[in-house]
Amino acid sequence: MISDIVLQLVNHYGYLFFFLAFCLGPFGVPVPNELTILTGGILSNNGVLNPWIVYMAILAGLLIAISVAYFAGRIFGEKFKPKFQNNRHFQKAEKLFEQHGDIAMCFGMLIPVIRYILPVFVGLNGVSYKKFVLISYSSAFVWTITFFTIGKFFGHHILNWLNIIDPKLAVAALMLAVGTFITAKWFKLIFTA
């Protein structure tokens, strides 16, 4: 079944759980975003929760989190950038961002962990807030609505599948498969452009 921890949190906090899971995601809340969105879709399909409220809580939490990360990069970027200038990974990321900034902002939202780190980097590099909002918010909307819709309309199939297979293994395999597919497409797009 769906993670017992997620269900207990939803039972205890209701809609607020979905907002906090995304809003506090960058600060170490150990609940995978994909699992949370799918859970929201499944519970709204079963009539337990209102789908509009659940989705808006998810989207609002994510948009607040990435906006705070962006402004942290803008405000504190000049202070911390010199400390990382000699780091080869930072230099590689900076070069990649300079070459493919818009694409990186777009596809970075699809990759776990990266979706919270990339806005800091975008702010640090001085990308305008208007451009950040246009690209990142659009990507966040597409990503969240896709997973929510999958949970809402195909959740019962996912639950049946999870009953057959060990749930922890199934969720890990699903997340790994989706992450690998997205990362492969992203790298192919970046390095063939």
Short mmCIF file of C-alpha atoms in Angstrom, two decimals:
data_model
loop_
_atom_site.label_atom_id
_atom_site.label_comp_id
_atom_site.label_asym_id
_atom_site.label_seq_id
_atom_site.Cartn_x
_atom_site.Cartn_y
_atom_site.Cartn_z
CA MET A 1 0.00 0.00 0.00
CA ILE A 2 0.90 3.67 0.04
CA SER A 3 3.47 4.58 2.63
CA ASP A 4 1.91 4.39 6.08
CA ILE A 5 3.86 7.47 7.14
CA VAL A 6 2.33 9.58 4.38
CA LEU A 7 -1.18 8.36 5.22
CA GLN A 8 -0.69 9.07 8.93
CA LEU A 9 0.54 12.58 8.16
CA VAL A 10 -2.39 13.21 5.81
CA ASN A 11 -4.79 11.90 8.46
CA HIS A 12 -3.26 14.14 11.12
CA TYR A 13 -2.61 17.35 9.16
CA GLY A 14 -5.01 17.07 6.22
CA TYR A 15 -4.43 19.51 3.38
CA LEU A 16 -1.73 21.31 5.35
CA PHE A 17 0.48 18.21 5.00
CA PHE A 18 0.63 18.60 1.21
CA PHE A 19 1.53 22.27 1.46
CA LEU A 20 4.23 21.69 4.09
CA ALA A 21 5.69 18.65 2.34
CA PHE A 22 6.50 20.83 -0.66
CA CYS A 23 7.17 24.11 1.09
CA LEU A 24 9.63 22.52 3.51
CA GLY A 25 11.04 20.02 1.02
CA PRO A 26 14.33 21.89 0.59
CA PHE A 27 14.85 21.86 4.34
CA GLY A 28 15.05 18.11 4.69
CA VAL A 29 11.46 16.89 4.96
CA PRO A 30 12.06 13.23 4.10
CA VAL A 31 8.92 12.60 2.02
CA PRO A 32 9.47 12.10 -1.73
CA ASN A 33 7.53 14.67 -3.75
CA GLU A 34 6.43 12.17 -6.38
CA LEU A 35 4.93 9.89 -3.72
CA THR A 36 3.17 12.84 -2.09
CA ILE A 37 1.60 14.00 -5.34
CA LEU A 38 0.49 10.48 -6.26
CA THR A 39 -1.00 10.06 -2.77
CA GLY A 40 -2.90 13.33 -3.13
CA GLY A 41 -4.29 12.21 -6.49
CA ILE A 42 -5.27 8.78 -5.18
CA LEU A 43 -6.97 10.18 -2.06
CA SER A 44 -8.84 12.80 -4.09
CA ASN A 45 -10.01 10.13 -6.53
CA ASN A 46 -11.39 8.07 -3.64
CA GLY A 47 -13.33 11.08 -2.37
CA VAL A 48 -11.31 11.36 0.83
CA LEU A 49 -9.95 14.81 -0.11
CA ASN A 50 -11.05 17.61 -2.42
CA PRO A 51 -8.83 17.39 -5.55
CA TRP A 52 -8.74 21.14 -6.15
CA ILE A 53 -7.62 21.96 -2.61
CA VAL A 54 -5.02 19.17 -2.57
CA TYR A 55 -3.55 20.23 -5.90
CA MET A 56 -3.49 23.92 -5.01
CA ALA A 57 -1.77 23.11 -1.68
CA ILE A 58 0.87 21.08 -3.54
CA LEU A 59 1.47 23.72 -6.20
CA ALA A 60 1.53 26.61 -3.72
CA GLY A 61 4.01 24.80 -1.47
CA LEU A 62 6.33 24.04 -4.38
CA LEU A 63 6.17 27.56 -5.81
CA ILE A 64 6.94 29.09 -2.42
CA ALA A 65 9.87 26.71 -1.89
CA ILE A 66 11.51 27.40 -5.25
CA SER A 67 10.89 31.16 -4.90
CA VAL A 68 12.57 31.22 -1.48
CA ALA A 69 15.48 29.24 -2.94
CA TYR A 70 15.75 31.67 -5.85
CA PHE A 71 15.81 34.71 -3.57
CA ALA A 72 18.35 33.03 -1.28
CA GLY A 73 20.61 32.68 -4.31
CA ARG A 74 20.02 36.30 -5.32
CA ILE A 75 20.57 37.74 -1.84
CA PHE A 76 23.40 35.55 -0.57
CA GLY A 77 24.91 34.55 -3.90
CA GLU A 78 27.60 37.20 -4.06
CA LYS A 79 28.75 36.24 -0.59
CA PHE A 80 29.04 32.51 -1.30
CA LYS A 81 29.98 32.47 -4.99
CA PRO A 82 33.69 33.26 -4.40
CA LYS A 83 33.93 30.28 -2.05
CA PHE A 84 32.85 27.93 -4.83
CA GLN A 85 34.64 29.54 -7.80
CA ASN A 86 37.58 27.12 -7.69
CA ASN A 87 35.41 24.01 -7.30
CA ARG A 88 35.49 22.07 -10.57
CA HIS A 89 31.89 20.84 -10.12
CA PHE A 90 30.70 24.40 -9.61
CA GLN A 91 32.64 25.54 -12.69
CA LYS A 92 31.17 22.71 -14.75
CA ALA A 93 27.65 23.49 -13.54
CA GLU A 94 28.14 27.18 -14.24
CA LYS A 95 29.35 26.46 -17.79
CA LEU A 96 26.42 24.11 -18.39
CA PHE A 97 24.01 26.71 -17.04
CA GLU A 98 25.51 29.43 -19.26
CA GLN A 99 25.12 27.23 -22.35
CA HIS A 100 21.70 25.75 -21.55
CA GLY A 101 20.21 27.94 -18.80
CA ASP A 102 16.59 27.95 -19.94
CA ILE A 103 16.55 24.23 -20.68
CA ALA A 104 18.26 23.49 -17.36
CA MET A 105 15.64 25.57 -15.51
CA CYS A 106 12.87 23.76 -17.34
CA PHE A 107 14.06 20.18 -16.92
CA GLY A 108 15.63 20.71 -13.50
CA MET A 109 12.14 20.85 -12.03
CA LEU A 110 11.60 17.23 -13.08
CA ILE A 111 14.57 15.83 -11.18
CA PRO A 112 14.30 15.10 -7.45
CA VAL A 113 16.57 17.22 -5.23
CA ILE A 114 17.68 19.29 -8.26
CA ARG A 115 14.29 21.02 -8.26
CA TYR A 116 15.20 22.68 -4.95
CA ILE A 117 18.91 23.33 -5.61
CA LEU A 118 18.63 24.72 -9.13
CA PRO A 119 16.63 27.84 -8.12
CA VAL A 120 19.47 28.83 -5.75
CA PHE A 121 21.91 28.51 -8.63
CA VAL A 122 19.59 30.46 -10.95
CA GLY A 123 19.32 33.29 -8.43
CA LEU A 124 23.06 33.20 -7.81
CA ASN A 125 23.67 33.72 -11.54
CA GLY A 126 21.47 36.81 -11.62
CA VAL A 127 18.66 35.50 -13.82
CA SER A 128 15.76 37.95 -13.68
CA TYR A 129 12.84 36.98 -11.46
CA LYS A 130 10.44 37.41 -14.39
CA LYS A 131 12.36 34.87 -16.47
CA PHE A 132 12.70 32.52 -13.50
CA VAL A 133 8.94 32.65 -12.86
CA LEU A 134 8.05 32.14 -16.50
CA ILE A 135 10.22 29.05 -16.96
CA SER A 136 10.30 27.44 -13.51
CA TYR A 137 6.68 28.03 -12.56
CA SER A 138 5.51 26.66 -15.92
CA SER A 139 7.67 23.56 -15.45
CA ALA A 140 6.42 23.15 -11.88
CA PHE A 141 2.83 23.33 -13.08
CA VAL A 142 3.36 20.72 -15.81
CA TRP A 143 5.28 18.39 -13.47
CA THR A 144 2.75 18.57 -10.61
CA ILE A 145 -0.34 18.30 -12.80
CA THR A 146 1.13 15.27 -14.59
CA PHE A 147 1.86 13.34 -11.38
CA PHE A 148 -1.41 14.42 -9.76
CA THR A 149 -3.39 13.27 -12.79
CA ILE A 150 -1.56 9.94 -12.82
CA GLY A 151 -2.43 9.48 -9.15
CA LYS A 152 -6.04 10.54 -9.63
CA PHE A 153 -6.89 8.47 -12.70
CA PHE A 154 -4.48 5.56 -12.49
CA GLY A 155 -4.04 5.38 -8.72
CA HIS A 156 -6.15 2.27 -8.31
CA HIS A 157 -3.94 0.46 -10.85
CA ILE A 158 -0.84 1.63 -9.01
CA LEU A 159 -2.29 0.41 -5.70
CA ASN A 160 -3.15 -2.99 -7.20
CA TRP A 161 0.37 -3.27 -8.56
CA LEU A 162 1.85 -2.30 -5.19
CA ASN A 163 -0.23 -4.98 -3.44
CA ILE A 164 1.40 -7.62 -5.62
CA ILE A 165 4.95 -6.33 -5.19
CA ASP A 166 6.76 -5.21 -2.03
CA PRO A 167 5.71 -1.52 -1.70
CA LYS A 168 9.12 -0.14 -0.77
CA LEU A 169 10.77 -1.94 -3.66
CA ALA A 170 8.04 -0.89 -6.10
CA VAL A 171 8.18 2.80 -5.15
CA ALA A 172 11.97 2.78 -5.28
CA ALA A 173 11.93 1.06 -8.69
CA LEU A 174 9.30 3.48 -10.04
CA MET A 175 11.20 6.54 -8.82
CA LEU A 176 14.48 5.15 -10.16
CA ALA A 177 12.94 4.38 -13.54
CA VAL A 178 11.31 7.80 -13.88
CA GLY A 179 14.45 9.58 -12.65
CA THR A 180 16.67 7.61 -15.03
CA PHE A 181 14.37 8.27 -17.98
CA ILE A 182 14.18 12.01 -17.28
CA THR A 183 17.90 12.32 -16.64
CA ALA A 184 18.76 10.42 -19.83
CA LYS A 185 16.45 12.62 -21.89
CA TRP A 186 17.82 15.75 -20.23
CA PHE A 187 21.46 14.82 -20.88
CA LYS A 188 20.68 13.78 -24.43
CA LEU A 189 18.93 17.10 -25.03
CA ILE A 190 21.74 19.14 -23.48
CA PHE A 191 24.70 17.36 -25.04
CA THR A 192 23.24 17.01 -28.52
CA ALA A 193 22.19 20.66 -28.74
#
